[in-house]
Amino acid sequence: MNKTIISPSILAADFADFGKAAAEIDASGAKWVHMDVMDGSFVPNITFGPQLVRALRKRTQSFLDVHLMIVQPNRYIREFADAGADGITFHFEAETHAQKVLCEIRSLGKKAGIAINPSTPASMLEEILPFIDLALIMTVNPGFGGQSMIPQCLEKVEKLAKMREKAKLNFRISVDGGINENTAVQAKNAGADVLVMGSAFFEHSAKKTLIDRFQG
Ligand code: DX5
Ligand code: ZN
């Protein structure tokens, strides 16, 4: 069984002060930093690119959990790897040759992740499970923080956890979108072992208490 990890998403941080956000995450004891890269095409919003990964790499030793919400992610894998990402997760819906891209990520010495939108079935991932280190189940439609979790998405977490057990694999299952203290419990019970938290983390006044409650 994997230990639970909280990955605070800097999408909910002050965009004028990402250095402070990284320091807050480190101080809370959270082990990962979730970085949402959006291109205005795969999702309606635009955020940041590899430059920010490179800048934060200098500020934190934490695992940089980069979530690419961009079309044709194969074009940017090397850039994010060079910038210092530890894990690179891209969307199954955005890439024709997902297996090839997963192998490329691993060949660069990084953890390879695949993400699926709420409307994509978990079964779509069956054949590529041996090639992933992380499966990210979107629990909202990607693009914006602060949305409510779609509860039906947790059924996919359960399915994926069963598929993982059946295949005797050990990839992590991450949930992303609308994860707060209540939904985190549900996601954990469903089999998730990485909980991405944007608003719930940055709006929390006692961040260390929050992390201690769920991590480990
Ligand atoms: C949504 C992003 C999430 C986002 C989650 O498209 O992928 O990582 O930061 O934010 P909250 O936790 O506020 O729903
Ligand atoms: Zn994300």
Short mmCIF file of C-alpha atoms and ligand atoms in Angstrom, two decimals:
data_model
loop_
_atom_site.label_atom_id
_atom_site.label_comp_id
_atom_site.label_asym_id
_atom_site.label_seq_id
_atom_site.Cartn_x
_atom_site.Cartn_y
_atom_site.Cartn_z
CA MET A 1 0.00 0.00 0.00
CA ASN A 2 1.30 3.43 -0.91
CA LYS A 3 1.33 6.11 1.78
CA THR A 4 -1.00 9.04 1.21
CA ILE A 5 0.57 12.18 -0.16
CA ILE A 6 -0.93 15.67 -0.30
CA SER A 7 0.00 17.67 -3.37
CA PRO A 8 -1.01 21.31 -2.81
CA SER A 9 -1.82 23.01 -6.11
CA ILE A 10 -0.25 26.42 -6.60
CA LEU A 11 -3.12 27.28 -8.94
CA ALA A 12 -4.80 28.50 -5.75
CA ALA A 13 -1.77 30.53 -4.61
CA ASP A 14 -1.04 34.22 -5.10
CA PHE A 15 0.31 34.34 -8.68
CA ALA A 16 2.48 37.32 -7.71
CA ASP A 17 4.29 35.26 -5.08
CA PHE A 18 4.91 31.63 -6.02
CA GLY A 19 8.10 31.59 -3.94
CA LYS A 20 6.03 32.23 -0.83
CA ALA A 21 3.59 29.50 -1.87
CA ALA A 22 6.44 26.98 -2.18
CA ALA A 23 7.71 27.99 1.27
CA GLU A 24 4.21 27.56 2.75
CA ILE A 25 3.93 24.10 1.20
CA ASP A 26 7.33 23.07 2.57
CA ALA A 27 6.49 24.40 6.02
CA SER A 28 3.22 22.45 6.07
CA GLY A 29 5.07 19.16 5.61
CA ALA A 30 3.34 18.35 2.30
CA LYS A 31 5.72 16.31 0.18
CA TRP A 32 4.64 17.34 -3.31
CA VAL A 33 3.93 20.60 -5.14
CA HIS A 34 1.25 20.35 -7.83
CA MET A 35 1.80 22.63 -10.83
CA ASP A 36 -1.10 23.07 -13.28
CA VAL A 37 0.11 23.95 -16.76
CA MET A 38 -2.76 25.21 -18.96
CA ASP A 39 -2.53 26.31 -22.59
CA GLY A 40 -5.87 27.97 -23.32
CA SER A 41 -6.61 25.23 -25.83
CA PHE A 42 -6.98 21.91 -24.05
CA VAL A 43 -8.61 23.91 -21.25
CA PRO A 44 -10.03 27.44 -21.40
CA ASN A 45 -7.53 28.88 -18.93
CA ILE A 46 -3.83 29.83 -19.34
CA THR A 47 -1.36 29.55 -16.46
CA PHE A 48 2.42 29.08 -16.74
CA GLY A 49 5.11 27.00 -18.41
CA PRO A 50 8.52 25.41 -17.79
CA GLN A 51 10.06 28.69 -16.64
CA LEU A 52 8.09 28.57 -13.42
CA VAL A 53 9.08 24.94 -12.86
CA ARG A 54 12.73 25.98 -13.24
CA ALA A 55 12.27 28.90 -10.83
CA LEU A 56 10.53 26.84 -8.14
CA ARG A 57 13.09 24.05 -8.52
CA LYS A 58 15.58 26.45 -6.94
CA ARG A 59 13.22 27.15 -4.00
CA THR A 60 12.13 23.67 -2.92
CA GLN A 61 13.37 20.11 -2.61
CA SER A 62 9.78 18.81 -2.75
CA PHE A 63 8.57 16.57 -5.56
CA LEU A 64 7.38 18.80 -8.40
CA ASP A 65 4.17 17.18 -9.63
CA VAL A 66 3.60 18.79 -13.02
CA HIS A 67 0.11 18.39 -14.50
CA LEU A 68 0.04 19.28 -18.19
CA MET A 69 -3.35 20.37 -19.49
CA ILE A 70 -2.04 21.11 -22.98
CA VAL A 71 -2.63 19.74 -26.47
CA GLN A 72 0.07 17.49 -27.92
CA PRO A 73 2.06 17.28 -24.69
CA ASN A 74 4.81 15.30 -26.47
CA ARG A 75 6.15 18.67 -27.72
CA TYR A 76 7.02 19.80 -24.20
CA ILE A 77 8.09 16.72 -22.22
CA ARG A 78 11.81 17.36 -22.54
CA GLU A 79 11.47 21.02 -21.59
CA PHE A 80 9.59 20.23 -18.39
CA ALA A 81 12.04 17.46 -17.55
CA ASP A 82 15.01 19.79 -18.07
CA ALA A 83 13.31 22.45 -15.98
CA GLY A 84 13.34 20.10 -12.99
CA ALA A 85 9.92 18.43 -12.86
CA ASP A 86 9.96 15.16 -10.88
CA GLY A 87 6.67 13.84 -12.21
CA ILE A 88 5.11 14.73 -15.55
CA THR A 89 1.42 13.95 -16.02
CA PHE A 90 -0.35 14.58 -19.31
CA HIS A 91 -3.91 14.02 -20.49
CA PHE A 92 -4.87 10.83 -22.28
CA GLU A 93 -7.38 12.88 -24.31
CA ALA A 94 -4.64 15.21 -25.57
CA GLU A 95 -2.13 12.69 -26.88
CA THR A 96 -2.48 10.16 -29.71
CA HIS A 97 0.61 8.15 -28.71
CA ALA A 98 0.27 8.04 -24.95
CA GLN A 99 2.34 4.88 -24.43
CA LYS A 100 5.26 6.36 -26.35
CA VAL A 101 5.15 9.59 -24.35
CA LEU A 102 4.98 7.70 -21.04
CA CYS A 103 8.11 5.79 -22.04
CA GLU A 104 9.84 9.02 -22.99
CA ILE A 105 9.08 10.53 -19.58
CA ARG A 106 10.53 7.50 -17.84
CA SER A 107 13.57 7.50 -20.09
CA LEU A 108 14.28 11.04 -18.87
CA GLY A 109 14.36 9.69 -15.31
CA LYS A 110 10.98 11.17 -14.33
CA LYS A 111 7.78 9.64 -12.97
CA ALA A 112 5.23 9.22 -15.76
CA GLY A 113 1.60 10.14 -15.15
CA ILE A 114 -1.57 9.95 -17.20
CA ALA A 115 -4.66 12.05 -16.45
CA ILE A 116 -8.28 11.52 -17.48
CA ASN A 117 -11.19 13.94 -17.58
CA PRO A 118 -14.49 13.13 -15.86
CA SER A 119 -16.03 11.89 -19.14
CA THR A 120 -13.20 9.46 -19.95
CA PRO A 121 -13.71 5.93 -18.60
CA ALA A 122 -11.06 4.35 -16.36
CA SER A 123 -11.03 1.34 -18.69
CA MET A 124 -9.30 3.47 -21.37
CA LEU A 125 -6.13 3.15 -19.31
CA GLU A 126 -6.11 -0.63 -19.03
CA GLU A 127 -3.45 -1.36 -21.65
CA ILE A 128 -1.06 1.37 -20.56
CA LEU A 129 -1.09 0.67 -16.83
CA PRO A 130 2.33 -1.05 -16.88
CA PHE A 131 3.83 2.15 -18.27
CA ILE A 132 2.56 4.59 -15.65
CA ASP A 133 3.77 5.69 -12.23
CA LEU A 134 0.68 7.81 -11.59
CA ALA A 135 -2.94 7.86 -12.76
CA LEU A 136 -4.61 11.20 -12.17
CA ILE A 137 -8.39 11.08 -11.99
CA MET A 138 -9.85 14.52 -12.59
CA THR A 139 -12.71 14.97 -10.17
CA VAL A 140 -13.80 18.21 -11.88
CA ASN A 141 -13.56 19.32 -15.50
CA PRO A 142 -10.08 20.82 -15.67
CA GLY A 143 -9.33 24.49 -16.14
CA PHE A 144 -10.18 26.19 -12.89
CA GLY A 145 -9.70 25.76 -9.17
CA GLY A 146 -12.46 26.10 -6.62
CA GLN A 147 -15.02 23.80 -8.28
CA SER A 148 -17.08 21.16 -6.48
CA MET A 149 -16.01 17.54 -6.80
CA ILE A 150 -18.10 15.36 -9.11
CA PRO A 151 -18.81 12.39 -6.79
CA GLN A 152 -19.26 9.89 -9.64
CA CYS A 153 -15.57 10.28 -10.50
CA LEU A 154 -14.68 8.43 -7.31
CA GLU A 155 -16.20 5.28 -8.83
CA LYS A 156 -13.36 5.46 -11.35
CA VAL A 157 -10.86 5.61 -8.51
CA GLU A 158 -12.36 2.40 -7.11
CA LYS A 159 -12.24 0.76 -10.54
CA LEU A 160 -8.67 1.78 -11.09
CA ALA A 161 -7.63 0.56 -7.64
CA LYS A 162 -9.13 -2.83 -8.53
CA MET A 163 -7.35 -2.84 -11.90
CA ARG A 164 -4.09 -2.01 -10.11
CA GLU A 165 -4.53 -4.89 -7.69
CA LYS A 166 -5.51 -7.35 -10.42
CA ALA A 167 -2.48 -6.42 -12.52
CA LYS A 168 -0.21 -6.50 -9.44
CA LEU A 169 1.04 -3.01 -10.19
CA ASN A 170 2.00 -0.24 -7.83
CA PHE A 171 1.29 3.07 -9.59
CA ARG A 172 -0.18 5.88 -7.53
CA ILE A 173 -3.75 7.07 -7.96
CA SER A 174 -4.24 10.82 -7.69
CA VAL A 175 -7.47 12.80 -7.43
CA ASP A 176 -7.62 16.41 -8.56
CA GLY A 177 -10.45 18.92 -8.23
CA GLY A 178 -12.70 19.87 -5.33
CA ILE A 179 -10.68 17.94 -2.76
CA ASN A 180 -11.27 19.31 0.72
CA GLU A 181 -11.33 17.80 4.20
CA ASN A 182 -14.61 16.01 3.50
CA THR A 183 -14.02 14.79 -0.04
CA ALA A 184 -10.44 13.80 0.83
CA VAL A 185 -11.80 11.15 3.18
CA GLN A 186 -14.05 9.78 0.43
CA ALA A 187 -11.22 9.80 -2.12
CA LYS A 188 -8.87 8.03 0.27
CA ASN A 189 -11.51 5.39 1.00
CA ALA A 190 -12.01 4.89 -2.73
CA GLY A 191 -8.31 4.08 -3.12
CA ALA A 192 -6.60 7.38 -3.96
CA ASP A 193 -3.12 7.84 -2.51
CA VAL A 194 -2.30 11.30 -3.84
CA LEU A 195 -4.72 14.08 -2.95
CA VAL A 196 -4.30 17.29 -4.94
CA MET A 197 -5.59 20.26 -2.95
CA GLY A 198 -5.77 23.78 -4.30
CA SER A 199 -8.26 26.06 -2.57
CA ALA A 200 -8.68 23.81 0.47
CA PHE A 201 -4.94 24.03 1.18
CA PHE A 202 -4.32 27.71 0.51
CA GLU A 203 -7.49 28.83 2.30
CA HIS A 204 -6.69 26.74 5.37
CA SER A 205 -5.42 28.65 8.38
CA ALA A 206 -3.68 25.62 9.96
CA LYS A 207 -1.90 24.03 7.00
CA LYS A 208 0.32 21.72 9.02
CA THR A 209 -2.66 20.31 10.92
CA LEU A 210 -4.40 19.69 7.59
CA ILE A 211 -1.38 17.84 6.17
CA ASP A 212 -0.83 15.83 9.36
CA ARG A 213 -4.43 14.70 9.22
CA PHE A 214 -4.21 13.18 5.74
CA GLN A 215 -0.60 12.50 4.86
CA GLY A 216 1.24 9.31 5.76
C1 DX5 B 1 -7.98 22.01 -12.10
C2 DX5 B 1 -6.58 21.72 -11.64
C3 DX5 B 1 -6.47 21.46 -10.19
C4 DX5 B 1 -6.85 22.61 -9.32
C5 DX5 B 1 -7.62 22.06 -8.17
O1 DX5 B 1 -8.03 22.05 -13.48
O2 DX5 B 1 -6.03 20.58 -12.33
O3 DX5 B 1 -5.16 20.99 -9.84
O4 DX5 B 1 -5.77 23.34 -8.81
O5 DX5 B 1 -8.10 23.11 -7.43
P1 DX5 B 1 -9.15 22.90 -6.27
O6 DX5 B 1 -8.51 22.00 -5.24
O7 DX5 B 1 -9.39 24.28 -5.78
O8 DX5 B 1 -10.37 22.25 -6.87
ZN ZN B 2 -4.08 19.64 -11.51
#
